[in-house]
Amino acid sequence: MVVETMPYFGLFKQLRELNLPNTADYDLYQGYYAQFYEAVTVRTDYDIPIYLEQAKQTGGPVLDLACGSGRVLMHLANAGYPVTGVDLSADMLQLCRRKLQQLPPRIKENVSLVQSDMTEFELGGTFGLIVLSATSITLLDDLGKVERLFRTVHRHLSLGGRFVFDLSNPQEHAHQTLRDGKASTFLR
């Protein structure tokens, strides 16, 4: 039996190489890894101003795909936008719920959470802004999954809405292609 692994790089490649007990590739955001991810990213905010500006321009509501423990979601909700967070990991969503319980009601009431695969879900509504942060798009390991993601996003995007995501590739030549204007991951 051949098991394909995800293309990890950076900190998560190093973490994977530790071969921690009771972990596997498919549960990068479950159990121990969920808490580790939270500890590593809790203060990461390089992209928050971009998402807040996009929400201001689109007016919301906002859909936060692969919302994890709510790093982006909580900033958007604090700014007054109704936010729906979607994540596949029950453990990451549990971390998000615990953090939400510590926040004022005006923030909590702006948030709803849904456990689902970001490539295939149905929420029955549309959003002015859909975000996919933390290079989470690179978790999709084949073109079919990326295509399903874009079709699902399209179904949930309001007329004139925006899908904003960030992208990183460990291969420097891919970064050069992005810089040469052949692709843009953030709207300006």
mmCIF file with all atom_site columns, N, CA and C in Angstrom, residues 61 63 65 86 114 116-130 144-163:
data_model
loop_
_atom_site.group_PDB
_atom_site.id
_atom_site.type_symbol
_atom_site.label_atom_id
_atom_site.label_alt_id
_atom_site.label_comp_id
_atom_site.label_asym_id
_atom_site.label_entity_id
_atom_site.label_seq_id
_atom_site.pdbx_PDB_ins_code
_atom_site.Cartn_x
_atom_site.Cartn_y
_atom_site.Cartn_z
_atom_site.occupancy
_atom_site.B_iso_or_equiv
_atom_site.pdbx_formal_charge
_atom_site.auth_seq_id
_atom_site.auth_comp_id
_atom_site.auth_asym_id
_atom_site.auth_atom_id
_atom_site.pdbx_PDB_model_num
ATOM 1   N N  . PRO A 1 61  ? -21.323 39.770 4.710  1.00 0.00 ? 61  PRO A N  1
ATOM 2   C CA . PRO A 1 61  ? -20.740 38.914 5.746  1.00 0.00 ? 61  PRO A CA 1
ATOM 3   C C  . PRO A 1 61  ? -19.491 38.197 5.229  1.00 0.00 ? 61  PRO A C  1
ATOM 4   N N  . LEU A 1 63  ? -16.935 34.736 5.202  1.00 0.00 ? 63  LEU A N  1
ATOM 5   C CA . LEU A 1 63  ? -16.759 33.296 5.368  1.00 0.00 ? 63  LEU A CA 1
ATOM 6   C C  . LEU A 1 63  ? -15.268 33.042 5.511  1.00 0.00 ? 63  LEU A C  1
ATOM 7   N N  . LEU A 1 65  ? -12.648 30.270 5.615  1.00 0.00 ? 65  LEU A N  1
ATOM 8   C CA . LEU A 1 65  ? -12.388 28.858 5.334  1.00 0.00 ? 65  LEU A CA 1
ATOM 9   C C  . LEU A 1 65  ? -11.123 28.413 6.055  1.00 0.00 ? 65  LEU A C  1
ATOM 10  N N  . VAL A 1 86  ? -15.461 27.882 8.781  1.00 0.00 ? 86  VAL A N  1
ATOM 11  C CA . VAL A 1 86  ? -15.549 26.485 8.353  1.00 0.00 ? 86  VAL A CA 1
ATOM 12  C C  . VAL A 1 86  ? -14.189 25.843 8.547  1.00 0.00 ? 86  VAL A C  1
ATOM 13  N N  . VAL A 1 114 ? -18.811 25.938 11.564 1.00 0.00 ? 114 VAL A N  1
ATOM 14  C CA . VAL A 1 114 ? -19.304 24.763 10.848 1.00 0.00 ? 114 VAL A CA 1
ATOM 15  C C  . VAL A 1 114 ? -18.137 23.815 10.613 1.00 0.00 ? 114 VAL A C  1
ATOM 16  N N  . SER A 1 116 ? -16.676 21.218 8.374  1.00 0.00 ? 116 SER A N  1
ATOM 17  C CA . SER A 1 116 ? -16.853 20.714 7.019  1.00 0.00 ? 116 SER A CA 1
ATOM 18  C C  . SER A 1 116 ? -15.550 20.847 6.242  1.00 0.00 ? 116 SER A C  1
ATOM 19  N N  . ASP A 1 117 ? -15.473 20.111 5.171  1.00 0.00 ? 117 ASP A N  1
ATOM 20  C CA . ASP A 1 117 ? -14.357 20.174 4.236  1.00 0.00 ? 117 ASP A CA 1
ATOM 21  C C  . ASP A 1 117 ? -14.487 21.455 3.422  1.00 0.00 ? 117 ASP A C  1
ATOM 22  N N  . MET A 1 118 ? -13.423 22.259 3.350  1.00 0.00 ? 118 MET A N  1
ATOM 23  C CA . MET A 1 118 ? -13.508 23.539 2.643  1.00 0.00 ? 118 MET A CA 1
ATOM 24  C C  . MET A 1 118 ? -13.705 23.380 1.141  1.00 0.00 ? 118 MET A C  1
ATOM 25  N N  . THR A 1 119 ? -13.531 22.172 0.628  1.00 0.00 ? 119 THR A N  1
ATOM 26  C CA . THR A 1 119 ? -13.710 21.971 -0.815 1.00 0.00 ? 119 THR A CA 1
ATOM 27  C C  . THR A 1 119 ? -15.133 21.586 -1.184 1.00 0.00 ? 119 THR A C  1
ATOM 28  N N  . GLU A 1 120 ? -15.911 21.156 -0.204 1.00 0.00 ? 120 GLU A N  1
ATOM 29  C CA . GLU A 1 120 ? -17.277 20.702 -0.489 1.00 0.00 ? 120 GLU A CA 1
ATOM 30  C C  . GLU A 1 120 ? -18.170 20.942 0.723  1.00 0.00 ? 120 GLU A C  1
ATOM 31  N N  . PHE A 1 121 ? -18.923 22.017 0.693  1.00 0.00 ? 121 PHE A N  1
ATOM 32  C CA . PHE A 1 121 ? -19.878 22.298 1.755  1.00 0.00 ? 121 PHE A CA 1
ATOM 33  C C  . PHE A 1 121 ? -21.016 23.102 1.153  1.00 0.00 ? 121 PHE A C  1
ATOM 34  N N  . GLU A 1 122 ? -22.109 23.171 1.873  1.00 0.00 ? 122 GLU A N  1
ATOM 35  C CA . GLU A 1 122 ? -23.256 23.974 1.429  1.00 0.00 ? 122 GLU A CA 1
ATOM 36  C C  . GLU A 1 122 ? -23.817 24.691 2.646  1.00 0.00 ? 122 GLU A C  1
ATOM 37  N N  . LEU A 1 123 ? -23.731 26.030 2.615  1.00 0.00 ? 123 LEU A N  1
ATOM 38  C CA . LEU A 1 123 ? -24.204 26.828 3.746  1.00 0.00 ? 123 LEU A CA 1
ATOM 39  C C  . LEU A 1 123 ? -25.536 27.503 3.468  1.00 0.00 ? 123 LEU A C  1
ATOM 40  N N  . GLY A 1 124 ? -26.008 27.447 2.233  1.00 0.00 ? 124 GLY A N  1
ATOM 41  C CA . GLY A 1 124 ? -27.309 28.022 1.920  1.00 0.00 ? 124 GLY A CA 1
ATOM 42  C C  . GLY A 1 124 ? -27.339 29.536 1.896  1.00 0.00 ? 124 GLY A C  1
ATOM 43  N N  . GLY A 1 125 ? -26.210 30.162 1.734  1.00 0.00 ? 125 GLY A N  1
ATOM 44  C CA . GLY A 1 125 ? -26.161 31.620 1.673  1.00 0.00 ? 125 GLY A CA 1
ATOM 45  C C  . GLY A 1 125 ? -24.918 32.076 0.930  1.00 0.00 ? 125 GLY A C  1
ATOM 46  N N  . THR A 1 126 ? -24.807 33.396 0.779  1.00 0.00 ? 126 THR A N  1
ATOM 47  C CA . THR A 1 126 ? -23.635 33.955 0.097  1.00 0.00 ? 126 THR A CA 1
ATOM 48  C C  . THR A 1 126 ? -22.933 34.957 1.008  1.00 0.00 ? 126 THR A C  1
ATOM 49  N N  . PHE A 1 127 ? -21.695 35.261 0.644  1.00 0.00 ? 127 PHE A N  1
ATOM 50  C CA . PHE A 1 127 ? -20.830 36.098 1.457  1.00 0.00 ? 127 PHE A CA 1
ATOM 51  C C  . PHE A 1 127 ? -20.153 37.141 0.583  1.00 0.00 ? 127 PHE A C  1
ATOM 52  N N  . GLY A 1 128 ? -20.031 38.354 1.123  1.00 0.00 ? 128 GLY A N  1
ATOM 53  C CA . GLY A 1 128 ? -19.338 39.411 0.411  1.00 0.00 ? 128 GLY A CA 1
ATOM 54  C C  . GLY A 1 128 ? -17.842 39.188 0.363  1.00 0.00 ? 128 GLY A C  1
ATOM 55  N N  . LEU A 1 129 ? -17.325 38.483 1.359  1.00 0.00 ? 129 LEU A N  1
ATOM 56  C CA . LEU A 1 129 ? -15.900 38.183 1.431  1.00 0.00 ? 129 LEU A CA 1
ATOM 57  C C  . LEU A 1 129 ? -15.716 36.754 1.910  1.00 0.00 ? 129 LEU A C  1
ATOM 58  N N  . ILE A 1 130 ? -14.874 36.031 1.192  1.00 0.00 ? 130 ILE A N  1
ATOM 59  C CA . ILE A 1 130 ? -14.461 34.696 1.613  1.00 0.00 ? 130 ILE A CA 1
ATOM 60  C C  . ILE A 1 130 ? -12.946 34.731 1.729  1.00 0.00 ? 130 ILE A C  1
ATOM 61  N N  . GLY A 1 144 ? -7.803  18.514 -8.553 1.00 0.00 ? 144 GLY A N  1
ATOM 62  C CA . GLY A 1 144 ? -9.230  18.255 -8.377 1.00 0.00 ? 144 GLY A CA 1
ATOM 63  C C  . GLY A 1 144 ? -9.779  18.912 -7.116 1.00 0.00 ? 144 GLY A C  1
ATOM 64  N N  . LYS A 1 145 ? -9.030  18.850 -6.035 1.00 0.00 ? 145 LYS A N  1
ATOM 65  C CA . LYS A 1 145 ? -9.460  19.479 -4.787 1.00 0.00 ? 145 LYS A CA 1
ATOM 66  C C  . LYS A 1 145 ? -9.481  20.999 -4.925 1.00 0.00 ? 145 LYS A C  1
ATOM 67  N N  . VAL A 1 146 ? -8.489  21.548 -5.590 1.00 0.00 ? 146 VAL A N  1
ATOM 68  C CA . VAL A 1 146 ? -8.448  23.000 -5.809 1.00 0.00 ? 146 VAL A CA 1
ATOM 69  C C  . VAL A 1 146 ? -9.647  23.432 -6.646 1.00 0.00 ? 146 VAL A C  1
ATOM 70  N N  . GLU A 1 147 ? -9.963  22.665 -7.678 1.00 0.00 ? 147 GLU A N  1
ATOM 71  C CA . GLU A 1 147 ? -11.121 22.989 -8.518 1.00 0.00 ? 147 GLU A CA 1
ATOM 72  C C  . GLU A 1 147 ? -12.418 22.916 -7.715 1.00 0.00 ? 147 GLU A C  1
ATOM 73  N N  . ARG A 1 148 ? -12.565 21.888 -6.860 1.00 0.00 ? 148 ARG A N  1
ATOM 74  C CA . ARG A 1 148 ? -13.758 21.795 -6.005 1.00 0.00 ? 148 ARG A CA 1
ATOM 75  C C  . ARG A 1 148 ? -13.842 22.989 -5.063 1.00 0.00 ? 148 ARG A C  1
ATOM 76  N N  . LEU A 1 149 ? -12.710 23.402 -4.501 1.00 0.00 ? 149 LEU A N  1
ATOM 77  C CA . LEU A 1 149 ? -12.683 24.575 -3.634 1.00 0.00 ? 149 LEU A CA 1
ATOM 78  C C  . LEU A 1 149 ? -13.213 25.794 -4.385 1.00 0.00 ? 149 LEU A C  1
ATOM 79  N N  . PHE A 1 150 ? -12.701 26.042 -5.579 1.00 0.00 ? 150 PHE A N  1
ATOM 80  C CA . PHE A 1 150 ? -13.115 27.229 -6.326 1.00 0.00 ? 150 PHE A CA 1
ATOM 81  C C  . PHE A 1 150 ? -14.587 27.161 -6.734 1.00 0.00 ? 150 PHE A C  1
ATOM 82  N N  . ARG A 1 151 ? -15.072 25.991 -7.078 1.00 0.00 ? 151 ARG A N  1
ATOM 83  C CA . ARG A 1 151 ? -16.508 25.863 -7.394 1.00 0.00 ? 151 ARG A CA 1
ATOM 84  C C  . ARG A 1 151 ? -17.369 26.133 -6.154 1.00 0.00 ? 151 ARG A C  1
ATOM 85  N N  . THR A 1 152 ? -16.964 25.597 -5.025 1.00 0.00 ? 152 THR A N  1
ATOM 86  C CA . THR A 1 152 ? -17.707 25.803 -3.783 1.00 0.00 ? 152 THR A CA 1
ATOM 87  C C  . THR A 1 152 ? -17.666 27.269 -3.369 1.00 0.00 ? 152 THR A C  1
ATOM 88  N N  . VAL A 1 153 ? -16.501 27.891 -3.480 1.00 0.00 ? 153 VAL A N  1
ATOM 89  C CA . VAL A 1 153 ? -16.382 29.320 -3.169 1.00 0.00 ? 153 VAL A CA 1
ATOM 90  C C  . VAL A 1 153 ? -17.289 30.124 -4.096 1.00 0.00 ? 153 VAL A C  1
ATOM 91  N N  . HIS A 1 154 ? -17.282 29.818 -5.363 1.00 0.00 ? 154 HIS A N  1
ATOM 92  C CA . HIS A 1 154 ? -18.099 30.550 -6.334 1.00 0.00 ? 154 HIS A CA 1
ATOM 93  C C  . HIS A 1 154 ? -19.584 30.494 -5.969 1.00 0.00 ? 154 HIS A C  1
ATOM 94  N N  . ARG A 1 155 ? -20.049 29.324 -5.543 1.00 0.00 ? 155 ARG A N  1
ATOM 95  C CA . ARG A 1 155 ? -21.454 29.177 -5.135 1.00 0.00 ? 155 ARG A CA 1
ATOM 96  C C  . ARG A 1 155 ? -21.805 30.036 -3.926 1.00 0.00 ? 155 ARG A C  1
ATOM 97  N N  . HIS A 1 156 ? -20.835 30.299 -3.082 1.00 0.00 ? 156 HIS A N  1
ATOM 98  C CA . HIS A 1 156 ? -21.081 31.015 -1.832 1.00 0.00 ? 156 HIS A CA 1
ATOM 99  C C  . HIS A 1 156 ? -20.686 32.491 -1.889 1.00 0.00 ? 156 HIS A C  1
ATOM 100 N N  . LEU A 1 157 ? -20.198 32.945 -3.013 1.00 0.00 ? 157 LEU A N  1
ATOM 101 C CA . LEU A 1 157 ? -19.740 34.320 -3.134 1.00 0.00 ? 157 LEU A CA 1
ATOM 102 C C  . LEU A 1 157 ? -20.848 35.212 -3.665 1.00 0.00 ? 157 LEU A C  1
ATOM 103 N N  . SER A 1 158 ? -21.111 36.323 -2.967 1.00 0.00 ? 158 SER A N  1
ATOM 104 C CA . SER A 1 158 ? -22.115 37.290 -3.420 1.00 0.00 ? 158 SER A CA 1
ATOM 105 C C  . SER A 1 158 ? -21.649 37.948 -4.712 1.00 0.00 ? 158 SER A C  1
ATOM 106 N N  . LEU A 1 159 ? -22.590 38.440 -5.480 1.00 0.00 ? 159 LEU A N  1
ATOM 107 C CA . LEU A 1 159 ? -22.260 39.201 -6.680 1.00 0.00 ? 159 LEU A CA 1
ATOM 108 C C  . LEU A 1 159 ? -21.388 40.385 -6.274 1.00 0.00 ? 159 LEU A C  1
ATOM 109 N N  . GLY A 1 160 ? -20.236 40.508 -6.881 1.00 0.00 ? 160 GLY A N  1
ATOM 110 C CA . GLY A 1 160 ? -19.298 41.574 -6.528 1.00 0.00 ? 160 GLY A CA 1
ATOM 111 C C  . GLY A 1 160 ? -18.431 41.246 -5.328 1.00 0.00 ? 160 GLY A C  1
ATOM 112 N N  . GLY A 1 161 ? -18.593 40.063 -4.762 1.00 0.00 ? 161 GLY A N  1
ATOM 113 C CA . GLY A 1 161 ? -17.802 39.666 -3.597 1.00 0.00 ? 161 GLY A CA 1
ATOM 114 C C  . GLY A 1 161 ? -16.384 39.289 -3.990 1.00 0.00 ? 161 GLY A C  1
ATOM 115 N N  . ARG A 1 162 ? -15.591 38.995 -2.992 1.00 0.00 ? 162 ARG A N  1
ATOM 116 C CA . ARG A 1 162 ? -14.169 38.683 -3.219 1.00 0.00 ? 162 ARG A CA 1
ATOM 117 C C  . ARG A 1 162 ? -13.762 37.429 -2.460 1.00 0.00 ? 162 ARG A C  1
ATOM 118 N N  . PHE A 1 163 ? -12.898 36.661 -3.113 1.00 0.00 ? 163 PHE A N  1
ATOM 119 C CA . PHE A 1 163 ? -12.246 35.526 -2.485 1.00 0.00 ? 163 PHE A CA 1
ATOM 120 C C  . PHE A 1 163 ? -10.779 35.922 -2.340 1.00 0.00 ? 163 PHE A C  1
#
